[in-house]
XYZ file of C-alpha atoms in Angstrom:
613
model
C 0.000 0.000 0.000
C 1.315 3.310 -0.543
C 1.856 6.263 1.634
C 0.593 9.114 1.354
C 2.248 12.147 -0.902
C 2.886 14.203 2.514
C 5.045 11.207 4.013
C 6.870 10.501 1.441
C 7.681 13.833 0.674
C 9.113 13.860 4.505
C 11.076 10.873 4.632
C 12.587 12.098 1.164
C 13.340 14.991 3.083
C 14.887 13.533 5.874
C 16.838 11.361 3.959
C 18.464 14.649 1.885
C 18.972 16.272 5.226
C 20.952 13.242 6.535
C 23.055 12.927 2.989
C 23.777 16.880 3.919
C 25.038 16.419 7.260
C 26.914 13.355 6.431
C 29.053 15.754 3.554
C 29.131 19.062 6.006
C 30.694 16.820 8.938
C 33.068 15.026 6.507
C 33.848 18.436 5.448
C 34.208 19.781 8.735
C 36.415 16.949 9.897
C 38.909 16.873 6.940
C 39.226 20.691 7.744
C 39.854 20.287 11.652
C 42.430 17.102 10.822
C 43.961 19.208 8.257
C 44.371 22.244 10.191
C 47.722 21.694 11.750
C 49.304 19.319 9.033
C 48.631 22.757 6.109
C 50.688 25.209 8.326
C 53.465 22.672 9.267
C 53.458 21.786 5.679
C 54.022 24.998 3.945
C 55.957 26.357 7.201
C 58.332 22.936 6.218
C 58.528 24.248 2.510
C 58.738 28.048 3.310
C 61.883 26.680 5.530
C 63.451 24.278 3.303
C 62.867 26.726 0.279
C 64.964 29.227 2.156
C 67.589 27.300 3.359
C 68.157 25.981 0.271
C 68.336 29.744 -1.248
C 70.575 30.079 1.724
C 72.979 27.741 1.058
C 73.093 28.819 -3.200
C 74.117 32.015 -1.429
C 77.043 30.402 0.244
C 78.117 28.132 -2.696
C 78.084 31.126 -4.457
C 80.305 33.534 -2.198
C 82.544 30.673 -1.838
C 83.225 30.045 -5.469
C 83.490 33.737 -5.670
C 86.123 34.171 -2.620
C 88.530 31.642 -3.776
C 88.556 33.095 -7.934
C 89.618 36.514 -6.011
C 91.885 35.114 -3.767
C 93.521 33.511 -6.747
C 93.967 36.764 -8.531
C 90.487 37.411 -10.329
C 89.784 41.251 -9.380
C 86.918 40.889 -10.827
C 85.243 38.474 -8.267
C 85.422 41.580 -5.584
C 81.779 43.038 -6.247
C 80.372 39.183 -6.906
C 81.719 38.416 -3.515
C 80.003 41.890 -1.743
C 77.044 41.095 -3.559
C 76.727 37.472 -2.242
C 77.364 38.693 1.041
C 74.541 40.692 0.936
C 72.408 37.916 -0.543
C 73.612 36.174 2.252
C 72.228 38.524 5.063
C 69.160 38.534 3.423
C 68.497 34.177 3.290
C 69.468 33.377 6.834
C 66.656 35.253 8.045
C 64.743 31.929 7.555
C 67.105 30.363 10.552
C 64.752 32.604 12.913
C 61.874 30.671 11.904
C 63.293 27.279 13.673
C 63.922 29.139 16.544
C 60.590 30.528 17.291
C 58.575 27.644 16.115
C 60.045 24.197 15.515
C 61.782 23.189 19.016
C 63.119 19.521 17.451
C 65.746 21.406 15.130
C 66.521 24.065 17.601
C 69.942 22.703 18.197
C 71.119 22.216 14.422
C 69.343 26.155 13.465
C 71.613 27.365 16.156
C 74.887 25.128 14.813
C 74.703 26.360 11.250
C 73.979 30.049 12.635
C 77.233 29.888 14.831
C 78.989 28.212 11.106
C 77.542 31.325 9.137
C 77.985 34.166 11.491
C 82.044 32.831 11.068
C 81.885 32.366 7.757
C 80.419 35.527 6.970
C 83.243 36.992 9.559
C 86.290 35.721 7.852
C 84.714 36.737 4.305
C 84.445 40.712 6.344
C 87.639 40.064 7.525
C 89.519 39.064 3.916
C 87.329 42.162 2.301
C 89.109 44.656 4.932
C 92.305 43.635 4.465
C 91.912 43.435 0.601
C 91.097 46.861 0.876
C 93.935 47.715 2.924
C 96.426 46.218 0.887
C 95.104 47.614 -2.062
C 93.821 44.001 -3.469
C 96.722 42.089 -2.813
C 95.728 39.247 -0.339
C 97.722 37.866 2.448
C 98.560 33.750 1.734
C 97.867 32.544 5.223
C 94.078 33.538 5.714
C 93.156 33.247 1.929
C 92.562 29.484 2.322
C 90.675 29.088 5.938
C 88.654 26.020 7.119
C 86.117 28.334 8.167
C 85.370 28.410 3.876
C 82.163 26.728 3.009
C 81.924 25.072 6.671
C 78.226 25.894 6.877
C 76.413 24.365 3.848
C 77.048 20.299 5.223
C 74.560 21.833 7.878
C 72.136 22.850 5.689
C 72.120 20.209 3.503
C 71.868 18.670 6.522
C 69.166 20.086 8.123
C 67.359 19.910 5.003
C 67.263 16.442 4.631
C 65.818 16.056 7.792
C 63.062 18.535 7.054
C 61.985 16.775 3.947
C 62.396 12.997 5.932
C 60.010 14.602 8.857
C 57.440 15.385 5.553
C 57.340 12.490 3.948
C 56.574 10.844 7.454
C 53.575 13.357 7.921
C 52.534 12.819 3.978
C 52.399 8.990 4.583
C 50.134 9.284 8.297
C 48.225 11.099 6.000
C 47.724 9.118 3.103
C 46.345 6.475 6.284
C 44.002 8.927 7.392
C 42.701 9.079 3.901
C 42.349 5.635 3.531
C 40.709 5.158 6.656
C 38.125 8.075 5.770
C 37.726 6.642 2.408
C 36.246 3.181 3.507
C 34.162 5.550 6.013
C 32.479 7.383 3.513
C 31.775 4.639 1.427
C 30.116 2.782 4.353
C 28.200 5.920 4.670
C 27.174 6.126 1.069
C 26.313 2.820 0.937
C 23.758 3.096 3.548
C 22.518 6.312 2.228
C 22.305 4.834 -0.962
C 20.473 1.768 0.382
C 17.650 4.386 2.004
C 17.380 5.703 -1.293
C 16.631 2.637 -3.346
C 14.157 1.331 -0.510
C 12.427 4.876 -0.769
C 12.767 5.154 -4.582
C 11.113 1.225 -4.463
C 8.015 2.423 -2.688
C 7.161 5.404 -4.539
C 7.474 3.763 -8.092
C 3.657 3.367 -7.888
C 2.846 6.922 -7.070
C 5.402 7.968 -9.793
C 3.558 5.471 -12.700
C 0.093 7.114 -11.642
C 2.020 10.386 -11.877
C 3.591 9.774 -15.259
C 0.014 8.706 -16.269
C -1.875 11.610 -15.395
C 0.896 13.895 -17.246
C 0.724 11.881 -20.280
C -3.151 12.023 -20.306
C -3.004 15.973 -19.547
C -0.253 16.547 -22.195
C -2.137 14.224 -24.781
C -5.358 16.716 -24.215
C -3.480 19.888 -24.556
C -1.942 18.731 -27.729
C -5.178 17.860 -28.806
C -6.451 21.299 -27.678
C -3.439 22.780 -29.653
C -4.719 21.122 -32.329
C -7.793 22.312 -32.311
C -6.940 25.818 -31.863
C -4.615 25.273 -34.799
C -7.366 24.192 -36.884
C -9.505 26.926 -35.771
C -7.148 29.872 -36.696
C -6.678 27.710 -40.168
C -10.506 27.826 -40.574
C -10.532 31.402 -39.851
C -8.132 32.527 -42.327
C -9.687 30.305 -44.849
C -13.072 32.365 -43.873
C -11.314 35.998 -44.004
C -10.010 35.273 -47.786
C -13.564 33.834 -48.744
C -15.316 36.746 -47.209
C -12.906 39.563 -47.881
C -12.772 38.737 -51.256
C -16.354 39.326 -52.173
C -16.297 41.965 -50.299
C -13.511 43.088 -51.898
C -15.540 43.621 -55.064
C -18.578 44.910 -52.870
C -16.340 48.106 -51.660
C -14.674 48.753 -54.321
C -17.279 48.856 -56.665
C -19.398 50.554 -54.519
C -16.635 53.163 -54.044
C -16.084 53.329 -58.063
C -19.814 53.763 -58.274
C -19.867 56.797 -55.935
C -17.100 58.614 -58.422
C -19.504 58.190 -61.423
C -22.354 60.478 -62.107
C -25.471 59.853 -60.133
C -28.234 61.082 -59.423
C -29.066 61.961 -55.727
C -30.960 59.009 -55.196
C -28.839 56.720 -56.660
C -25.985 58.437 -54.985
C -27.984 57.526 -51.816
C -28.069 53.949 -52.300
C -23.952 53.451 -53.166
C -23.619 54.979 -50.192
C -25.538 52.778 -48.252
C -24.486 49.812 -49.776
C -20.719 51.203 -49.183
C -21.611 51.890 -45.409
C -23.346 48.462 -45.204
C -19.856 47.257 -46.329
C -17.764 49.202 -44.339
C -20.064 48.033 -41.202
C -19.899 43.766 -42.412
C -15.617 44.678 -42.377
C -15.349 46.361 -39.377
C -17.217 42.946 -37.906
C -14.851 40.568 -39.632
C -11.734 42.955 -38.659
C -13.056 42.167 -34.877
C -13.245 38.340 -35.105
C -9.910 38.130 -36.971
C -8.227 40.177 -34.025
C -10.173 38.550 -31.500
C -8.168 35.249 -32.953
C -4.993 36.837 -33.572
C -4.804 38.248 -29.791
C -5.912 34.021 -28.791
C -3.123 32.936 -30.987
C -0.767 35.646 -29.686
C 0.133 36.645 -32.885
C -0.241 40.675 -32.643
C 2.513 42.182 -32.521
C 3.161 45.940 -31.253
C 5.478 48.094 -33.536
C 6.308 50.981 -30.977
C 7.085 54.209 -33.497
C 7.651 58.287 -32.437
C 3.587 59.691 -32.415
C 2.376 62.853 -31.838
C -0.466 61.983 -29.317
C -2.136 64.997 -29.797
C -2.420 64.642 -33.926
C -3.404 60.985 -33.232
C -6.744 62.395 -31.026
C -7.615 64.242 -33.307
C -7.390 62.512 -36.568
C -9.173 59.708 -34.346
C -12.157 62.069 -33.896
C -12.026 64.050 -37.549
C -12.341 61.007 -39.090
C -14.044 58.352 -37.015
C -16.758 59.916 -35.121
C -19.760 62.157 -35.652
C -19.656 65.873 -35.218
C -21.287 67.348 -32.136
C -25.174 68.487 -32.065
C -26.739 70.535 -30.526
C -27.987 67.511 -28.054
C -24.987 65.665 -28.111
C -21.259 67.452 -27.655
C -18.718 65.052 -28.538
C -14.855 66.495 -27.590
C -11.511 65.502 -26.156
C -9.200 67.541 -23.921
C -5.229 66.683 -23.246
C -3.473 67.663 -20.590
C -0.144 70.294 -20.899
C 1.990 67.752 -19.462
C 1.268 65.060 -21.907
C 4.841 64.785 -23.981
C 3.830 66.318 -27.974
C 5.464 62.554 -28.796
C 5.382 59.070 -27.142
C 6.563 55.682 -28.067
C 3.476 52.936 -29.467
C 1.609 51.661 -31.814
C -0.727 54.398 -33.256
C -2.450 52.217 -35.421
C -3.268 49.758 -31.947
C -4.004 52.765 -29.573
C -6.416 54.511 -32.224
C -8.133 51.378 -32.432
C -8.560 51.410 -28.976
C -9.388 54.744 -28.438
C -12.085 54.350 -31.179
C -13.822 51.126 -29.436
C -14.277 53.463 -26.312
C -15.366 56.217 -27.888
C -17.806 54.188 -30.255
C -19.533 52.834 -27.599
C -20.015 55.630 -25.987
C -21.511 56.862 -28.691
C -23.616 54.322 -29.474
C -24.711 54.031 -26.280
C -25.618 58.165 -25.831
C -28.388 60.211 -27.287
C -28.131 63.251 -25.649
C -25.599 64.955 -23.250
C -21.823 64.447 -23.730
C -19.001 62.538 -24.326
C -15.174 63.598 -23.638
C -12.126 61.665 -24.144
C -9.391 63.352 -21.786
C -5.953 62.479 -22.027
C -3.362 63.338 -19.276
C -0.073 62.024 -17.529
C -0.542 59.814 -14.286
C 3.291 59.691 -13.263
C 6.697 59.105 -14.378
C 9.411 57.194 -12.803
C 13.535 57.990 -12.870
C 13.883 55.451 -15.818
C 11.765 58.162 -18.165
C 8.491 55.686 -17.979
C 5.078 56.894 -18.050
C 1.959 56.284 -17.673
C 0.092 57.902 -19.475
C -3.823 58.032 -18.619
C -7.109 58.333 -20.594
C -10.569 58.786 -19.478
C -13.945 58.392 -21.854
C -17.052 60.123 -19.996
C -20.352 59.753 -21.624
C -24.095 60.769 -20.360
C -24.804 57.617 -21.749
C -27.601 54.744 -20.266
C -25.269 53.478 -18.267
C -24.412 49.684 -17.180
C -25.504 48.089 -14.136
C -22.811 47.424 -11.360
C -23.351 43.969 -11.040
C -22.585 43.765 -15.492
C -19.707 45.384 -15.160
C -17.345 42.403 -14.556
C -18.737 41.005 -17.602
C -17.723 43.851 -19.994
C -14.388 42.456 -21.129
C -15.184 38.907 -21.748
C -15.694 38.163 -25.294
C -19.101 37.455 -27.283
C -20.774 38.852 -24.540
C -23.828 41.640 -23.994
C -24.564 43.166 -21.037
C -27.800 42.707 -21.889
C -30.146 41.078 -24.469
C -32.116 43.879 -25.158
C -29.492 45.713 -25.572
C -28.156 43.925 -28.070
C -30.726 43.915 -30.251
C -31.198 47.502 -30.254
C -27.531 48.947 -30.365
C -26.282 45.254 -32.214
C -22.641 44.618 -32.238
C -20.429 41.255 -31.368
C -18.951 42.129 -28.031
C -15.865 41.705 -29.170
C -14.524 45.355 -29.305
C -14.052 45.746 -25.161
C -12.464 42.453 -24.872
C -9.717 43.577 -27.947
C -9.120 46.897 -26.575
C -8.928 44.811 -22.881
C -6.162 42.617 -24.456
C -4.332 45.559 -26.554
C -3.626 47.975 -23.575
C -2.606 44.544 -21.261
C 0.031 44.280 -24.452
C 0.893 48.511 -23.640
C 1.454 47.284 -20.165
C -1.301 49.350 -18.627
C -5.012 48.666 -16.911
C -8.658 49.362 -17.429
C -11.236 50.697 -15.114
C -14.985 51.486 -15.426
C -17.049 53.060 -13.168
C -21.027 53.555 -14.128
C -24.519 54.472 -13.352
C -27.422 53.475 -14.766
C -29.438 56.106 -16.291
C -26.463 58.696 -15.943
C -23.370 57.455 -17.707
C -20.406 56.078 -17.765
C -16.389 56.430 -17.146
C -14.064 54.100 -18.829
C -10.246 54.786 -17.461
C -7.041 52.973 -18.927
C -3.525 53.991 -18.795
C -0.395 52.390 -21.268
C 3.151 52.833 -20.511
C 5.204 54.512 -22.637
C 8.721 56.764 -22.907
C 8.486 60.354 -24.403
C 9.740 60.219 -27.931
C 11.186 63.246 -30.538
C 8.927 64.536 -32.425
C 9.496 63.704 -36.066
C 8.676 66.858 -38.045
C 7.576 64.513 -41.536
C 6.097 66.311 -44.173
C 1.997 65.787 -44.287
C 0.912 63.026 -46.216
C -2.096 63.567 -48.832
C -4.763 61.514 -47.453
C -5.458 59.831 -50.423
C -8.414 57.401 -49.160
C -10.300 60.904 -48.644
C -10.937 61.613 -51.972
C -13.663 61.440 -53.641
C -12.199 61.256 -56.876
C -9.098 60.208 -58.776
C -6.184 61.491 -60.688
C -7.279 60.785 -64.155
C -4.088 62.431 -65.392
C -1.693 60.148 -63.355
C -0.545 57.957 -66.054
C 0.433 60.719 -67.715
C 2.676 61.952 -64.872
C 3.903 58.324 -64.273
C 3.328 56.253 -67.727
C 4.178 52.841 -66.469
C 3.354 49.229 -67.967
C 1.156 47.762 -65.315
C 0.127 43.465 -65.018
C -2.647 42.942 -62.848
C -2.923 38.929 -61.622
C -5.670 37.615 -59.851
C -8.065 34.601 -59.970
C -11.286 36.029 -58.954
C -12.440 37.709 -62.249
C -14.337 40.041 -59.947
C -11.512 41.509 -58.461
C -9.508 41.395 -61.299
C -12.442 43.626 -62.962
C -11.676 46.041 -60.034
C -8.615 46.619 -60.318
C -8.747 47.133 -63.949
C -11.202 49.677 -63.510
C -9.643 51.348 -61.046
C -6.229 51.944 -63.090
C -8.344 52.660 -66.166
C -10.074 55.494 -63.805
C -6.445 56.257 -63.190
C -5.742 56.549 -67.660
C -3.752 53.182 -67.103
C -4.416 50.254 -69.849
C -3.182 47.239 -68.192
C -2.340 43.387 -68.990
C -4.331 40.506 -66.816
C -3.260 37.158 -66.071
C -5.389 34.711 -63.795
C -2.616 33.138 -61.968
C 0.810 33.192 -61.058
C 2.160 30.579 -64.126
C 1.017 33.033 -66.658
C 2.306 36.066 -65.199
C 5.512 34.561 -64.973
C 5.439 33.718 -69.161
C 4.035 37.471 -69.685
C 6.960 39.016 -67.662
C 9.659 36.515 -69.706
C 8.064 37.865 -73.125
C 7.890 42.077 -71.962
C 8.872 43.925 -68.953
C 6.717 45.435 -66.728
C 7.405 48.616 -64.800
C 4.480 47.530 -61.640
C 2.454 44.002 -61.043
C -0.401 43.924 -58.861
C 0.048 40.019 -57.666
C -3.041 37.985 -55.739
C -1.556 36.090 -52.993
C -3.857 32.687 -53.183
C -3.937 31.613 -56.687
C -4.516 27.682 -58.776
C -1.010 26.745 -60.328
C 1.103 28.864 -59.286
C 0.542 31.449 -56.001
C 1.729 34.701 -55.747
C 4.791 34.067 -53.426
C 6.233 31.423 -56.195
C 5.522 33.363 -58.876
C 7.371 36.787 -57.315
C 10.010 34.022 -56.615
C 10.385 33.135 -60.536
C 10.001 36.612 -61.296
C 13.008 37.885 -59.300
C 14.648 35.331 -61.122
C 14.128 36.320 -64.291
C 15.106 40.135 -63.538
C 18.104 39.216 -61.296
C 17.144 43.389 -59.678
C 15.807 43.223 -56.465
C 13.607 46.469 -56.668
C 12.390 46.053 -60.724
C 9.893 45.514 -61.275
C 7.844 46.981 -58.112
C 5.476 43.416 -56.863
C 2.869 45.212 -54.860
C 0.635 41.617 -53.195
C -3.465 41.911 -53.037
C -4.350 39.327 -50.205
C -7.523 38.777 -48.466
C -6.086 37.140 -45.839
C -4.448 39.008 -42.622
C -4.820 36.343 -40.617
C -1.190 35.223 -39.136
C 2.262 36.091 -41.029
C 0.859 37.350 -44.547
C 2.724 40.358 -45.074
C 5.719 38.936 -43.854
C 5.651 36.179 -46.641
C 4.937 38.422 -48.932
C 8.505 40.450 -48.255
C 10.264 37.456 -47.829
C 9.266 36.084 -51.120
C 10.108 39.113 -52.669
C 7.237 41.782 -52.626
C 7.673 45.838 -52.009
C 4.329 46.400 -50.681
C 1.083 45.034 -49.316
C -2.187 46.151 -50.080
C -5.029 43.895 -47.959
C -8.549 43.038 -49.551
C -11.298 44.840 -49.394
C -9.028 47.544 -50.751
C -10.606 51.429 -51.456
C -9.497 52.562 -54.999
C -7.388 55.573 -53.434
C -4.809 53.378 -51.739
C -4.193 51.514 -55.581
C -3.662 55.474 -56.255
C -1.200 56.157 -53.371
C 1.007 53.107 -53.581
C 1.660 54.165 -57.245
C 2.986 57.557 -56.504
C 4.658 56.145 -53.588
C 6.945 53.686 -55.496
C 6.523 56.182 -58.949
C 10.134 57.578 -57.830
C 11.528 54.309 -57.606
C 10.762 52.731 -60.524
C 11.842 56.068 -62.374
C 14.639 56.272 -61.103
C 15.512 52.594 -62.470
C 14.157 53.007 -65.675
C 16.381 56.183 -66.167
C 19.343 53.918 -65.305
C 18.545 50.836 -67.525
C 18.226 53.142 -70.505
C 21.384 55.304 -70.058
C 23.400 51.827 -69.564
């Protein structure tokens, strides 16, 4: 039977604690044993070093004494020099004096032997000096001459005898504490194995429910997997009709109309724009589950991101409603983040609130809430409406997604409750919070903060906002009179964008996939290509991929990719494979416009090149 988790978590315990001991006591016992023999030993060496260096000295002023007294000159510094040398090494004699009792007796021989020798080597020196280096015969050769180094050699010997005695007690003591701490071991060891033995079962069960739990999340993986696959499929199946919805709609609106039939492109173009802005949700909604939104942090002017947010997103004020914003001095003219993330999130506030307010106001004020010594701040916003208001008990459920505070609701304002939970997830990614405080019947207050660095303001020159227009430059082609291929399977879409450059005075070729672009391209160049992404044959990628090829110029011709699908890593295929640009389906025929006279320069400037070479 086994025992319970809580036991045998003990008695492992235990048995690590006793395996710790064991080691710090052996440790602490090797140190205590070791103690004395470490300073004898290098006290032994220090000693034997030096008397050794002691008796070179000697050797040395010997061999020196007897070349002078033979006539070398020379040898006379050598000789002071050694003497010196001398002076200096038997300092080490001291040593065995003060510490080492058993060779007090021979440290005090060889010190009487030096302290001679060093007096008849004075002695010689003096009288050398006297005579003006002519030395006397009797004292030259003395017995007193290299008496002292048998006594060191001597000594010596005995030193290293008394440490090879010591080395071999200790190699004992080693043996000894071997066996012991393999007895030890093998006891701990046999704890271990009776332990590891009854826990086996415990650990099978264990092993079981892991595999079980990682076989369902793979399988939950899975499913997710297929999900996200399911959804892109859906985005390029919707997004391509609608596609051809938009942008026919928004041709339609540049033609002459009457009023009335003015008023129905309109609404079949806001109808449009409305069935997108759902499908934009759901696809984020799955990109934010997936985790694959990604933040690209860029220098913004907060203040010109408010605004444009409110020029071109929301209703003007009336005289019942008075819809305005406010920013505080403090607030930095530039911050680091994602302007196209925050302005989405800024705009799912502010739509609900006004959707959700008839009369009153609403105000969207921005201000700074600190900032730490690392340059960090947080920088606040607040959305006030006089709105209906939620119940306090609903407000927990405002951020979860697919969910309406209430049914009624729903079917009078509509919408997929997906917005609150997006912009919930986005400014979690900015590394800031969300707050709501509400009142039925009186309105709301929706309060979130990111965190963010100031930035410098880059002073850019204004961009044309081309997707403003209401009509296009007929006369571009004849600013910019390139040779255009259009490819695309959907003969709708490939209508489109026909249309729109022939709005634009462009006559273009068509292919319906990516095989017969790539035969078109080998038989005449082409300045631009419009290329669909998801194609029969040959796809867009491959086909930029032969292309390239066949040019051998990175930037000729200009590959601009039409996809539907911006679900997952898209864009980034498209650059790898080769593309300049991406334009994503339903496209309005004022961006076709403004990526032409953004890459117009470009492909001038090669063309200008090719022909002078």
């Amino acid at each position: 039977m086994g025992q319970p988790a809580s036991k045998r978590i003990f008695i492992n315990f235990v048995v690590k604690l006793l395996l710790i001991f064991a080691v710090i006591g052996g440790g602490v016992a090797l140190l205590y044993y070791n103690k004395d023999n470490t300073v004898y030993f290098r006290q032994t060496q220090r000693q034997v070093a030096g008397l050794i260096e002691l008796n070179g000295a000697l050797q040395k002023a010997s061999h020196a004494y007897l070349n002078f007294a033979d006539g070398d000159t020379t040898q006379l510094d050598s000789l002071k020099k050694y003497q010196k040398l001398i002076t200096q090494s038997k300092k080490v004699l001291a040593s065995f004096a003060n510490a080492n009792e058993i060779y007090n007796h021979e440290a005090l021989q060889i010190t009487k032997n030096l302290a001679e020798e060093e007096n008849f080597y004075t002695i010689q020196l003096e009288l050398s000096a006297q005579a003006h280096g002519n030395l006397t015969p009797k004292p030259a050769f003395s017995h007193k001459i290299g008496s002292t180094a048998p006594l060191i050699i001597q000594l010596v010997k005995l030193l290293r005898d008394d440490l090879k005695s010591r080395i071999s007690q200790n190699d004992s003591f080693y043996e000894k504490l071997g066996y012991l701490v393999i007895a030890v071991g093998g006891l701990i060891l046999i704890m271990v194995v009776v332990l590891y033995n009854r826990s086996q079962r415990g650990l099978r069960r264990q092993l079981l429910h892991d595999k079980e739990i990682y076989e369902a999340k793979l399988s939950a993986q899975a499913a997710n997997n297929a999900k996200t696959e399911y959804l892109g499929m859906i985005s390029h199946e919707i997004r391509t009709p609608m596609n051809g919805v938009l942008g026919m709609s928004n041709l339609l609106l540049q033609g002459t109309l009457s009023a009335e039939q003015r008023e129905y492109a309109k609404t079949i173009s806001n109808s449009a724009e409305s069935l997108l802005r759902i499908v934009n949700d759901i696809l984020d909604f799955s990109k934010i589950e997936v985790g694959k939104i990604h933040l690209d942090a860029t220098s913004v002017n907060i203040r010109a991101l408010i605004a444009e947010t409110f020029a071109q997103n929301l209703p003007p004020s009336t005289p019942q409603l008075s819809i305005s914003f406010k920013v505080d001095k403090n607030v930095p003219n530039a911050i680091y983040c994602d302007p196209k993330r925050l302005k989405q999130v800024l705009l799912n506030f502010l739509s609900n609130a006004v959707k959700f307010t008839e009369k009153g106001h609403i105000i969207l004020e921005c201000a700074v809430i600190d900032k730490d010594e690392f340059g960090k701040i947080r920088l606040g916003f607040v959305t006030k409406d006089t709105g209906i208001g939620i119940a306090e008990d609903r407000i927990k459920q405002l951020f979860k997604p697919f969910v309406q505070i209430d049914q009624s609701t729903m079917r009078k304002y509509g919408g997929t409750g997906l917005g609150l939970n997006i912009a919930y997830n986005l400014i979690t990614m900015m590394g800031g919070k969300v707050k709501v405080k509400s009142e039925v019947g009186k309105g709301s207050a929706f309060t979130f903060f990111i965190t963010t660095n100031e930035a410098v303001e880059k002073k850019a020159p204004k961009l044309p906002k081309e997707e403003n227009k209401s009509v296009l430059d007929d006369k571009l082609s004849s600013h910019y009179p390139f040779k255009i291929l259009v490819v695309d399977d959907n003969e709708i879409n490939l209508m489109l964008i026909i249309k729109t450059l022939g709005k634009l005075g462009y006559e273009c070729k068509k292919a319906s996939n990516g095989q017969i672009a790539v035969d078109m391209v080998k038989q005449e160049h082409f300045d631009l290509i419009f290329m669909d992404m998801q194609m029969p044959i040959m796809d867009g990628t491959v086909a930029t991929t032969e292309i390239r090829k066949h040019y051998r110029v990175y930037e000729f011709p200009v590959v601009v990719a039409l996809t539907a699908n911006t679900l997952g890593d898209g864009k980034d295929k498209c650059l790898e494979a080769g593309m300049q640009d991406f334009i994503a389906k339903p496209f309005k025929p004022a961006e076709i416009e403004e990526v032409i006279r953004k890459w117009a320069p470009k492909i001038i400037e090669y063309k200008s090149k090719h022909q002078s070479n």
